[in-house]
Coordinates of C-alpha atoms and ligand atoms in Angstrom, one line a residue:
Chain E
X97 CA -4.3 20.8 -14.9
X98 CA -4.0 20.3 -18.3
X99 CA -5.4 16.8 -18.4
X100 CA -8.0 18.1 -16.5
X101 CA -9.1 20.2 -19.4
X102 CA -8.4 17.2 -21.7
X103 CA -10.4 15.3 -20.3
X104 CA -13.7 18.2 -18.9
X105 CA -14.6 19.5 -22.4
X106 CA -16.7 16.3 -22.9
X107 CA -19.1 17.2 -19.9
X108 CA -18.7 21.1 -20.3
X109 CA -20.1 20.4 -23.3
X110 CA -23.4 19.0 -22.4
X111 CA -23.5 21.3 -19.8
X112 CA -23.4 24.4 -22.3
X113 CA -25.7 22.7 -24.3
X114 CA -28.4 21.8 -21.5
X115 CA -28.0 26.0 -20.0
X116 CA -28.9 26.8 -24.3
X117 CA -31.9 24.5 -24.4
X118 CA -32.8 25.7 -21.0
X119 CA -32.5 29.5 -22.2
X120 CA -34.6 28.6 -25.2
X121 CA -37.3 27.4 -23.6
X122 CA -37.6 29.7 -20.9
X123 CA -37.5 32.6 -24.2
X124 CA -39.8 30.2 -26.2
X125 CA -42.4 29.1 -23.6
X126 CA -42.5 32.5 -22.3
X127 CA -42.2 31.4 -18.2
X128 CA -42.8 34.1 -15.7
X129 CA -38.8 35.2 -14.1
X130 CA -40.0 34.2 -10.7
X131 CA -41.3 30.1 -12.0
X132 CA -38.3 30.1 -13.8
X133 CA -35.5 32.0 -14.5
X134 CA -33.7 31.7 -17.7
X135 CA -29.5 30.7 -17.6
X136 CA -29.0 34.9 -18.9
X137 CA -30.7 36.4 -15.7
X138 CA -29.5 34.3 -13.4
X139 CA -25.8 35.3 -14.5
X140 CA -26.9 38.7 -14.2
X141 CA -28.2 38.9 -11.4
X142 CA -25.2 36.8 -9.7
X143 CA -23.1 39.6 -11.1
X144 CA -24.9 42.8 -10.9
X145 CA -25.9 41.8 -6.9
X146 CA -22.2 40.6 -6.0
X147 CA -21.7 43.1 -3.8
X148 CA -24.5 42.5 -1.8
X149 CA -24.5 39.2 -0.9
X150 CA -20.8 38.5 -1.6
X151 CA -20.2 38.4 2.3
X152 CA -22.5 35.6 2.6
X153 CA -20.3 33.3 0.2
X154 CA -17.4 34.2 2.0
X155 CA -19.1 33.2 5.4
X156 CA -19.8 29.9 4.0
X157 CA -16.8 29.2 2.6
X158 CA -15.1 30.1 6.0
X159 CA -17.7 27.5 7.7
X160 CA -16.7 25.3 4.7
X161 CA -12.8 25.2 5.8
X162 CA -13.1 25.3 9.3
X163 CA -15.9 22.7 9.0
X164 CA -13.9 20.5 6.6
X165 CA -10.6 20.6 8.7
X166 CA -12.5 20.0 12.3
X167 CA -14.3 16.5 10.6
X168 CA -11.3 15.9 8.4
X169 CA -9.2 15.6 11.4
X170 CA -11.8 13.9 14.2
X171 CA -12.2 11.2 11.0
X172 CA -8.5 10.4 10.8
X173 CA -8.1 10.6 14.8
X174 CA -11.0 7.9 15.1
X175 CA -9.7 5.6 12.6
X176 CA -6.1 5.7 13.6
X177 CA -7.1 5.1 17.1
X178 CA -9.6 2.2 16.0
X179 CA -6.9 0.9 13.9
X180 CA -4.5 0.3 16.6
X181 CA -6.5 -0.6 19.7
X182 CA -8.9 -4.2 17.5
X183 CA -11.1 -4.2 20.8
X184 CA -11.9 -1.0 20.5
X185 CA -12.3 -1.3 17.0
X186 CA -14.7 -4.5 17.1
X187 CA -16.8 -2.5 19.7
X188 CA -17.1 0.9 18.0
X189 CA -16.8 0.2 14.3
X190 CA -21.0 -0.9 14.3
X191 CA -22.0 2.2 15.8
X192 CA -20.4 4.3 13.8
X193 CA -21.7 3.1 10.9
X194 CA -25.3 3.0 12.7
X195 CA -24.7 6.5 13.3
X196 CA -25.1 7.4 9.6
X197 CA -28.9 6.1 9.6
X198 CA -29.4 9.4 11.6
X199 CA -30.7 11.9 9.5
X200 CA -28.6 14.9 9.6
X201 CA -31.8 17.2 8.9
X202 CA -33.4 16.0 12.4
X203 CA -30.5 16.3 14.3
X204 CA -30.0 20.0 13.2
X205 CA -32.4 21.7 15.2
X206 CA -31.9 19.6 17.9
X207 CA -28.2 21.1 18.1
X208 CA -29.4 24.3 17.6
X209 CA -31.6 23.7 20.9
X210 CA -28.4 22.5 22.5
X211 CA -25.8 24.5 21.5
X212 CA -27.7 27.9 20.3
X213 CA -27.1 29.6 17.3
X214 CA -23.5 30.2 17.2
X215 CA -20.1 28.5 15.3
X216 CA -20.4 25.2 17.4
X217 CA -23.6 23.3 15.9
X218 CA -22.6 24.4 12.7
X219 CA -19.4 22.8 13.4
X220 CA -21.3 19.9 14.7
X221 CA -22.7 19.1 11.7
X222 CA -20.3 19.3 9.1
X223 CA -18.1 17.4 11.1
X224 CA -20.5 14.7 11.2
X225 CA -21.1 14.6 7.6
X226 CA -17.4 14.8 6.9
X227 CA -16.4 12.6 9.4
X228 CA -17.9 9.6 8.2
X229 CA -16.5 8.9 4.6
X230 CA -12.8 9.7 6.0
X231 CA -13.1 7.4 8.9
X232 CA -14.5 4.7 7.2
X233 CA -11.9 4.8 4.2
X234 CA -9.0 5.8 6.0
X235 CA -9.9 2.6 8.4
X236 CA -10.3 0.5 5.5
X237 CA -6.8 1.4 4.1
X238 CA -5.3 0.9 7.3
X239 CA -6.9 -2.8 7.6
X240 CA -5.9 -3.7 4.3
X241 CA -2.3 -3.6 4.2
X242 CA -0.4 -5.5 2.4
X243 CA 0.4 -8.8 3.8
X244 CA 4.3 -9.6 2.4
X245 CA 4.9 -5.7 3.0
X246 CA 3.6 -6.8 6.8
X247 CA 5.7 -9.6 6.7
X248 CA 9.0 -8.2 5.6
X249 CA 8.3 -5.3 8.2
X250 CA 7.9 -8.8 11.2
X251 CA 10.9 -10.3 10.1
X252 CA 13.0 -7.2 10.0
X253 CA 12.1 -6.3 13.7
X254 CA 10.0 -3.6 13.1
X255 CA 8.3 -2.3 16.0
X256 CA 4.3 -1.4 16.3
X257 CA 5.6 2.1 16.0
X258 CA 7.8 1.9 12.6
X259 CA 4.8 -0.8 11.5
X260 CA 2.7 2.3 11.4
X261 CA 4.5 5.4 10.2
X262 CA 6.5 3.0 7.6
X263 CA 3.8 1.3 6.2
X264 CA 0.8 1.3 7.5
X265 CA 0.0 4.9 7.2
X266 CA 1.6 5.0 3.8
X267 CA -0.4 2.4 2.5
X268 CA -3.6 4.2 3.6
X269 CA -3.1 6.9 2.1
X270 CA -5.2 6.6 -1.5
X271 CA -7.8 5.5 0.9
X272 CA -7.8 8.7 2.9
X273 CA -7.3 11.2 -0.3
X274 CA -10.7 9.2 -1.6
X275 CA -12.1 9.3 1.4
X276 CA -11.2 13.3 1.6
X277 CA -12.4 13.6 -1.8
X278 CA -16.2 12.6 -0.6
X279 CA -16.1 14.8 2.4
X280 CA -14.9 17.7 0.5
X281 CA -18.4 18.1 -1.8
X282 CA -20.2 16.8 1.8
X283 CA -18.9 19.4 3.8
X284 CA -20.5 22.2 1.3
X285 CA -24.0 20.6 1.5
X286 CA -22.7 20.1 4.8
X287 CA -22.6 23.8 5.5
X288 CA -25.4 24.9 4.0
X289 CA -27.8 22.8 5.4
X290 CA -26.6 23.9 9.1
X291 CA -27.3 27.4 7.8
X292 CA -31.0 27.3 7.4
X293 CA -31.2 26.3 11.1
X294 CA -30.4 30.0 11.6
X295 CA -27.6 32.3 10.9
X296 CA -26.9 36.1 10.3
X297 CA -24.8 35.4 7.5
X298 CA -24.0 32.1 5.0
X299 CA -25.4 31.4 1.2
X300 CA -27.7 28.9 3.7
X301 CA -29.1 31.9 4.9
X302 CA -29.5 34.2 1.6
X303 CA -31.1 30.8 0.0
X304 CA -33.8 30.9 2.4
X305 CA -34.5 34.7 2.2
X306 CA -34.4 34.4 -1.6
X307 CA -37.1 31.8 -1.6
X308 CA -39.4 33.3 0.7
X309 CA -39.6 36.6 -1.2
X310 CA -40.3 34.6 -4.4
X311 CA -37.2 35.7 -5.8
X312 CA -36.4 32.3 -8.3
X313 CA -33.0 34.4 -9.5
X314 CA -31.5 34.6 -6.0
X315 CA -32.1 31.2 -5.2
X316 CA -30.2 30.0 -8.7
X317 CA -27.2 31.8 -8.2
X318 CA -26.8 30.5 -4.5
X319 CA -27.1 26.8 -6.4
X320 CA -24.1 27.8 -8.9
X321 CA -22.3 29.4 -5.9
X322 CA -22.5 26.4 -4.1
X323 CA -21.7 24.1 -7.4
X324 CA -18.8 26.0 -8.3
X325 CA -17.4 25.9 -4.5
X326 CA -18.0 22.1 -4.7
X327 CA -16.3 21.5 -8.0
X328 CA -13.3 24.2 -6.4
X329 CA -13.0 22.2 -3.4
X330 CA -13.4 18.9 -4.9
X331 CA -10.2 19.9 -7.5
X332 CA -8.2 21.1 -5.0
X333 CA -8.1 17.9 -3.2
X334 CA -7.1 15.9 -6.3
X335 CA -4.5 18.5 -7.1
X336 CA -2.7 17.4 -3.4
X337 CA -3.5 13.9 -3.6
X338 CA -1.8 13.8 -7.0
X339 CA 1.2 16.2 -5.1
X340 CA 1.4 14.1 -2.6
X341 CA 0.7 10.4 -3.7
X342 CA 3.6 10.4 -6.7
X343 CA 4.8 7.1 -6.4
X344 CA 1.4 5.2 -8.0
X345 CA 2.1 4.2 -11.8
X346 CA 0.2 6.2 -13.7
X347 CA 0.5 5.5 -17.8
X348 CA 1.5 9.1 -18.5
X349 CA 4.5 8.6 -16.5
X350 CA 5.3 5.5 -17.3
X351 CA 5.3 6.2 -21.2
X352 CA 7.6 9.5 -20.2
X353 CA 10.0 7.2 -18.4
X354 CA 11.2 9.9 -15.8
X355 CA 13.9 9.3 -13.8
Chain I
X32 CA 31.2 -23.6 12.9
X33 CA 27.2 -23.9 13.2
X34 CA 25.4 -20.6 12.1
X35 CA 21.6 -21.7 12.2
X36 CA 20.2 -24.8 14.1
X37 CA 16.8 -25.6 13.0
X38 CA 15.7 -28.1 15.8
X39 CA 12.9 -31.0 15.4
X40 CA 10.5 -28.3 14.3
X41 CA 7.4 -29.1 14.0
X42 CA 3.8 -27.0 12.4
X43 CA 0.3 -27.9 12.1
X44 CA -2.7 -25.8 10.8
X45 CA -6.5 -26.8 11.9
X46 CA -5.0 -30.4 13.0
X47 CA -3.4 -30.6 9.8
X48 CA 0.5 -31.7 9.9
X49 CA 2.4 -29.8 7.3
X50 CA 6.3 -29.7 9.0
X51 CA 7.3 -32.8 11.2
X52 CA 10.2 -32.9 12.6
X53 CA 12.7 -31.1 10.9
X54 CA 16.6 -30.7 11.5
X55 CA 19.3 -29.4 10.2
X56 CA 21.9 -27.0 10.5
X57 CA 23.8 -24.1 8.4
X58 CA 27.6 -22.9 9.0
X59 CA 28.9 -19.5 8.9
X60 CA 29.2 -18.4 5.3
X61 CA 27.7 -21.5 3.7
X62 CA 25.0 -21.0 0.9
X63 CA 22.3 -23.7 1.8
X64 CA 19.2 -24.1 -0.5
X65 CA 16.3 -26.6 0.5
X66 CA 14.6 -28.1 -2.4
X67 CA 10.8 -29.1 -1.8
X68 CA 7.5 -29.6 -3.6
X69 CA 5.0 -26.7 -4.0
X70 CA 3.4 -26.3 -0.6
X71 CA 5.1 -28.5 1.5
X72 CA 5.8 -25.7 3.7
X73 CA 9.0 -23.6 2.8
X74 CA 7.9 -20.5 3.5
X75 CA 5.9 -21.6 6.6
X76 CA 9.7 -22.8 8.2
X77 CA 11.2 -19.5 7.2
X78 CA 8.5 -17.8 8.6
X79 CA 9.3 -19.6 12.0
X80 CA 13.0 -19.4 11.6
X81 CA 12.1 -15.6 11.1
X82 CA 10.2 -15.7 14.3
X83 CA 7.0 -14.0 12.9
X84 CA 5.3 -17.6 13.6
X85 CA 5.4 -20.2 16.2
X86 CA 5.8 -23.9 15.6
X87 CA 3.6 -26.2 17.4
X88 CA 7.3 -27.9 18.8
X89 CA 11.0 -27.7 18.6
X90 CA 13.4 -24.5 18.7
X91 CA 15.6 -22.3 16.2
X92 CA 19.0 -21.8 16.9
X93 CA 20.8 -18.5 16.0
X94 CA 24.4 -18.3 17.4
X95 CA 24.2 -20.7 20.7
X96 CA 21.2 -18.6 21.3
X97 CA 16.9 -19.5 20.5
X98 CA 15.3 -16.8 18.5
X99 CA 12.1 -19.1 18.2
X100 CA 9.3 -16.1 18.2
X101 CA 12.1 -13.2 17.9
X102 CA 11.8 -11.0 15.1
X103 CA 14.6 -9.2 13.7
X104 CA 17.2 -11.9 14.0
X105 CA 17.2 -12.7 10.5
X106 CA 17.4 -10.7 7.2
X107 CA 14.6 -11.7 4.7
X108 CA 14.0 -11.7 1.1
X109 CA 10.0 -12.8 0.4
X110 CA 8.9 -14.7 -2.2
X111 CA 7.4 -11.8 -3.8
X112 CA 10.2 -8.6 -4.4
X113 CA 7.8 -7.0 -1.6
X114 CA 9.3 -3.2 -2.2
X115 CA 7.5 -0.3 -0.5
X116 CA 5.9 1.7 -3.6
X117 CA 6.1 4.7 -1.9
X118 CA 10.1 4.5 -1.1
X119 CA 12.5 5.3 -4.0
X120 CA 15.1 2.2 -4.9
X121 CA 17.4 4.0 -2.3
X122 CA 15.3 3.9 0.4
X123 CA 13.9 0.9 -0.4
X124 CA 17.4 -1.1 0.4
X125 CA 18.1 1.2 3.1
X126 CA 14.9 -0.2 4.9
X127 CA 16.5 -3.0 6.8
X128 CA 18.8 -0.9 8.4
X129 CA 16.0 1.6 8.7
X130 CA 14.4 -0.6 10.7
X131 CA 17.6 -2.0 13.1
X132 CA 19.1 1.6 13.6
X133 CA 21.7 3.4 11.0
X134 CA 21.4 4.3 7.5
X135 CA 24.5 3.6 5.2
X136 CA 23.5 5.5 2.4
X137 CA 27.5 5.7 0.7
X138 CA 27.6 2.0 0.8
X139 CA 23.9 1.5 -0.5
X140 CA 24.4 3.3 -3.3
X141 CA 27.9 1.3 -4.6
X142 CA 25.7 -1.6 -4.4
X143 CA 23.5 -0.2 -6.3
X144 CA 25.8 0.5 -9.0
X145 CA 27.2 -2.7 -8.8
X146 CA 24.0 -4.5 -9.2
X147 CA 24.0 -2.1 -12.3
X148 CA 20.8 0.4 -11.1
X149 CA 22.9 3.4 -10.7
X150 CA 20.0 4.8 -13.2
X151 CA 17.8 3.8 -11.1
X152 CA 18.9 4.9 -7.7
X153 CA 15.7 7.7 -7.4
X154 CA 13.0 5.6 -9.5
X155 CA 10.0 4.1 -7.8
X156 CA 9.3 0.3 -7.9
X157 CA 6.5 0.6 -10.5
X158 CA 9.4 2.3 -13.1
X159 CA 11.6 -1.0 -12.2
X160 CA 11.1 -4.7 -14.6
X161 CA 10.6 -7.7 -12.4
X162 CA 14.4 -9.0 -12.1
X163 CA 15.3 -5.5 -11.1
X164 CA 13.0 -5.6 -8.5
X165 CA 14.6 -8.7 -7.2
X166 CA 17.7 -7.8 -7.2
X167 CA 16.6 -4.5 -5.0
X168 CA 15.1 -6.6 -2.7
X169 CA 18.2 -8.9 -2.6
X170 CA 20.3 -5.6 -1.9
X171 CA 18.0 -4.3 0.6
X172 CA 18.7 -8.0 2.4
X173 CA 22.2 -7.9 2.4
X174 CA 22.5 -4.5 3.5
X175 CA 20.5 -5.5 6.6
X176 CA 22.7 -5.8 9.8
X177 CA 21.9 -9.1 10.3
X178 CA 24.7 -11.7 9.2
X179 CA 22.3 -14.7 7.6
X180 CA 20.2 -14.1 4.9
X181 CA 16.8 -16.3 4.2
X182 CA 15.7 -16.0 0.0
X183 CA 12.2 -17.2 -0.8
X184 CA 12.2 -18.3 -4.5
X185 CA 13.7 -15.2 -5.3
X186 CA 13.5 -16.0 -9.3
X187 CA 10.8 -18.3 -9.5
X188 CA 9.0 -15.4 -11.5
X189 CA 11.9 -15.0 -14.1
X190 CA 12.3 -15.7 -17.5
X191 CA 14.9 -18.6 -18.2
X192 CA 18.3 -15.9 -19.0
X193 CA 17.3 -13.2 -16.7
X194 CA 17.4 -16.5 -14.0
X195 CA 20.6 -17.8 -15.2
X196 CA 22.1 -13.8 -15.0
X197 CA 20.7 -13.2 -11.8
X198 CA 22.0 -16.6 -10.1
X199 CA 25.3 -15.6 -10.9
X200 CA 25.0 -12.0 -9.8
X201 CA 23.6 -13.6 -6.8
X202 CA 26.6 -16.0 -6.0
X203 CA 29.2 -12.5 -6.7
X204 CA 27.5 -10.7 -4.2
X205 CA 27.4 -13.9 -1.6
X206 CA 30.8 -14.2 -3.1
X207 CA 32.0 -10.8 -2.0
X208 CA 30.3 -10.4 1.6
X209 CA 30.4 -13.8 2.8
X210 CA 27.2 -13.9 4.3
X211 CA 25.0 -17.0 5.5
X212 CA 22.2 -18.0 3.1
X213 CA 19.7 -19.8 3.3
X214 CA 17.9 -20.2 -0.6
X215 CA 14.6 -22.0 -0.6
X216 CA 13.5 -23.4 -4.5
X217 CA 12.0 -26.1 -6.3
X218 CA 14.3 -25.7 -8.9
X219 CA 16.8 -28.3 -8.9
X220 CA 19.5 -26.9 -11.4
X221 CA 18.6 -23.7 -9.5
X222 CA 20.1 -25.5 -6.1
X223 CA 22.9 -27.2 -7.7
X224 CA 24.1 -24.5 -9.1
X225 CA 24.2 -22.3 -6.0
X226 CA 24.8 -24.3 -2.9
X227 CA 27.4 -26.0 -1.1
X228 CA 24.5 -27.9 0.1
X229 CA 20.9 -28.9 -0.5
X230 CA 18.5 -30.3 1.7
X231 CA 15.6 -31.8 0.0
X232 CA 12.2 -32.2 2.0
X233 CA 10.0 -34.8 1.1
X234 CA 6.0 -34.6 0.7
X235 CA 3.7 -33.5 3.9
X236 CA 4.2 -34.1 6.4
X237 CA 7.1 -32.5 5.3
X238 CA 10.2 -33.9 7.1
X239 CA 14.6 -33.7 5.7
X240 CA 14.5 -36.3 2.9
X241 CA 17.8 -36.1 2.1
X242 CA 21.0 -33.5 2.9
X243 CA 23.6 -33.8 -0.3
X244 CA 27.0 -32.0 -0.4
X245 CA 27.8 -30.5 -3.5
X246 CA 31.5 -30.2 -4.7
X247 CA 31.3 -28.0 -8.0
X248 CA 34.5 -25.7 -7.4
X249 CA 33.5 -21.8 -7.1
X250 CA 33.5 -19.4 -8.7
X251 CA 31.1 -21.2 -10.6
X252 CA 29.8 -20.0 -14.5
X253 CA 27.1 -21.1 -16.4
X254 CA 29.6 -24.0 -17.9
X255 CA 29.1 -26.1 -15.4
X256 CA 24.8 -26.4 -16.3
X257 CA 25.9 -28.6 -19.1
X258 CA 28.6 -30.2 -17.3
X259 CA 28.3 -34.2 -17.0
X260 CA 28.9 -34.2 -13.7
X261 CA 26.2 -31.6 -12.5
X262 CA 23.3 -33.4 -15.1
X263 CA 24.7 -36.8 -13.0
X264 CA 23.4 -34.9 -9.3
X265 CA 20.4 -33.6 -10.9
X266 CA 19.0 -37.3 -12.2
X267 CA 20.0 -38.2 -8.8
X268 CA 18.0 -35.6 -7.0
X269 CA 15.2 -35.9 -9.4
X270 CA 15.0 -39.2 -9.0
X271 CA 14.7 -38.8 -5.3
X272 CA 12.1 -36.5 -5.3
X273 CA 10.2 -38.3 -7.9
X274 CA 9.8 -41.3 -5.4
X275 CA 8.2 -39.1 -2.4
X276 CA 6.1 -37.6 -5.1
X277 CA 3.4 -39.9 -4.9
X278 CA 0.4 -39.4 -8.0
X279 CA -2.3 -38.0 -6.4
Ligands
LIG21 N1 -1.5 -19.5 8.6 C1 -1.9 -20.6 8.0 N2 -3.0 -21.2 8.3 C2 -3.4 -22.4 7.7 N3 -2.7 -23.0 6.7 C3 -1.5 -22.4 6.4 C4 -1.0 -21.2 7.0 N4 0.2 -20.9 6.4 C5 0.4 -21.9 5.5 N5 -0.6 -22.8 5.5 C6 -0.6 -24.0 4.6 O1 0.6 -24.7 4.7 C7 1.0 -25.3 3.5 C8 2.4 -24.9 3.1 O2 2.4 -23.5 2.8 P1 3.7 -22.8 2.3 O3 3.3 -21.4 1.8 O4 4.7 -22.8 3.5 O5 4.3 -23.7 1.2 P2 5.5 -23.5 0.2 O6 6.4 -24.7 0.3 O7 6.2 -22.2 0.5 O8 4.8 -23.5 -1.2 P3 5.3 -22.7 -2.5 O9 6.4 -23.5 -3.1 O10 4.1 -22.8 -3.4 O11 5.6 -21.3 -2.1 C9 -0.1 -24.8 2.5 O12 -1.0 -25.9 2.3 C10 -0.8 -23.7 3.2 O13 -2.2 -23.8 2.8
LIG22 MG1 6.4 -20.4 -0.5

């Protein structure tokens, strides 16, 4: 956590400094609140109105999870199950890549017409955005094992099952945590994308009510809501893949010399 | 008695002959090393003997019994240390048996100490300096149920000394548990100073040049590199290999 301070002051910096210039201007230029809001009202707003639209960040971020988890888990299922069956993998591995040249925006209200407006094309969609990075990585680390580990696993008398759990899976696991890392800031766009399709409740929802009664404010502080969820999220992940995945050299360690 | 019968194999790749015809045989407990040239197909015959690849012809005996295309017959040491990153040394030599049934973790961990990681019994591969990683990998093969043990240029990679250090850690350990091994080089002090026996292939199509006994006493120490009578068997072998060497 530490390093991760370290090494964020540098863009945290320029950050502050763009949100100053930005304030200036607004105060300088003299733009009307609902063109432009400057940085000060937006943080005001997000923190005098919290109470009213806190329970539309919560009902995102409970799509976020769920959403997350269900593509998460349907992306590791796929490329486990492509991984060990190659005719099934030469077959299906095209189309799921074609499938990614449909536009999520398209297919939204398409699932809305399916499914109606409840949890499930929602779901849909977030699982299909998530889906694809995990799949595609995870399938990648599978296929790229290395070949004297391989080998030595052959000549021991390892079976297809101990193959897999003992090295196979192991081995693919960077791929997945980077392919989890990508999903992770997806499944929040994700999310709020399927929630201007229709919803009671969701920052999707409060973005588009915002914007339709002009009010510039509302609409910033859903964008730093969904930012900062993003960032969250996105830090999260790295904090298990680094709990997780702790025998890769990293210098730190290596200068430490644990043992 | 006969250990491993390697019978007239043969292996080509896209048409290409790289093993023709080769025989030989290994007794129980004998420490055989075959000397050949850079690509004439070492690893590819251990690879069959290992039963992870098929020869185009001829059969590998284990026992009275073929284990052509049978994994798991054979323990295995790869040319490269090959240790799973993920396992800690400890795991990593208890692999083999992992893999064949029971972990013995008691006895895995004196070898350890003996081959002087007792530090290093929890540390990753990545913490670990190349010859240390050898020697785990070596441990991980003799710790493997199976009785005869196939080494792939173990020490190619190694610095002069650490080679020299490690060969004779190598021949305590063969020393102490009496296994079958089978040592593939190009190194000819390397051989001589290890085997009872040395079979020297010759250039592809890569057939048994030559088989030579070697009587240096055991134990052997580094002494007998400078001896007259082991720089006598080396200009011998060199000179053999030298004339299948053709310039190309
Ligand atoms: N699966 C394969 N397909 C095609 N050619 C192969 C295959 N495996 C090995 N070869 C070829 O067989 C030859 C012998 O390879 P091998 O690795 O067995 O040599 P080696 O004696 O172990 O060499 P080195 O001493 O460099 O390790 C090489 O020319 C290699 O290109
Ligand atoms: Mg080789």
């Amino acid at each position: 956590m530490l390093n991760m301070i370290k090494q964020g002051w540098r863009p945290l910096a320029v950050l502050i400094l763009l949100f100053i210039i930005w304030e200036l201007s607004v105060v300088i230029f003299d733009v009307p609140k609902w063109f432009l809001p400057a940085p000060s009202d937006i943080i005001t707003v997000g923190i005098n109105e919290w109470t009213e639209y806190n329970q539309h960040v919560f009902a995102t971020v409970e799509l976020i999870i769920i959403g997350f988890i269900v593509g998460s888990l349907s992306g590791i299922i796929v490329a486990t199950v492509l991984h060990l069956i190659p005719v099934l993998r030469q077959s299906m591995y095209p189309l799921i890549i074609l499938s990614q040249n449909i536009p999520i925006i398209v297919l939204a209200p398409l699932l809305v017409g399916w499914f109606g407006f409840g949890m499930l094309p929602k779901l849909i969609v977030i699982t299909l955005v998530c889906f694809f990075p995990i799949a595609i990585s995870l399938l990648g680390g599978l296929q790229q094992t290395d070949r004297d580990l391989r080998h030595y696993m052959l000549m021991a008398g390892a079976t297809k099952r101990q193959m897999f759990w003992k090295l196979e899976w192991l081995s693919a696991l960077p791929s997945l945590f980077s392919g989890l890392k990508i999903s992770a800031t997806y499944s929040v766009m994700g999310a709020v994308i399927s929630e201007w399709l229709g919803a009671n409740n969701g920052l999707g929802v409060y973005m588009t009510l915002a914007s339709s009664s002009f009010r510039a404010d509302r609409v910033f502080v859903a964008i730093f809501i969904i930012v900062f969820i993003s960032l969250l999220f996105f830090m999260l992940i790295v904090w298990l893949e680094k709990r997780i995945i702790r025998w890769q050299a990293s210098e730190k360690r290596n200068t430490n010399g644990s043992s | 008695m006969v250990h491993l019968n390697v019978r007239n194999i043969s292996q080509s790749f896209d048409e290409q002959k790289i093993l023709k015809q080769i025989n030989f045989s290994i007794d129980q407990g004998e420490f055989v090393s075959i000397l050949g040239p850079s690509g004439s197909g070492k690893s590819t015959l251990f690879r069959i003997i290992g039963g992870i690849e098929s020869p185009t012809s001829g059969d590998i005996i284990l026992n009275d019994e073929s284990i052509k295309n049978q994994p798991g017959s054979v323990s295995y040491t790869p040319q490269s240390p090959s240790l799973f990153p993920w396992r800690s040394v400890l795991d990593n030599v208890l692999l083999g048996q992992e893999i064949q049934g029971k972990r013995d973790r008691n006895t895995a961990l004196q070898m350890i100490e003996r081959a002087g990681l007792a530090d290093y019994a929890d540390a990753y591969p990545h913490e670990l300096s190349g010859g240390m990683k050898q020697r785990v990998s070596f441990i991980r093969s003799v710790l493997s149920p199976q009785p005869l043990i196939l080494l792939d240029e173990p020490f190619s990679a190694l610095d002069e000394f650490t080679r020299t250090d490690m060969q004779q850690w190598l021949l305590s350990m063969w020393e102490e548990h009496k296994r079958s091994i089978i040592f593939v080089t190009h190194n000819i002090e390397e051989a001589l100073f290890l085997s009872d026996r040395i079979i020297v292939l010759s250039n592809r199509p890569t057939s048994v040049q030559r088989e030579i006994t070697i009587p240096f006493k055991r134990p052997r120490n580094e002494d007998l590199l400078l001896s007259n009578d082991f720089l006598e068997f080396k200009k011998e072998i060199y000179k053999e290999m030298r004339a299948s060497h053709l310039p190309s």
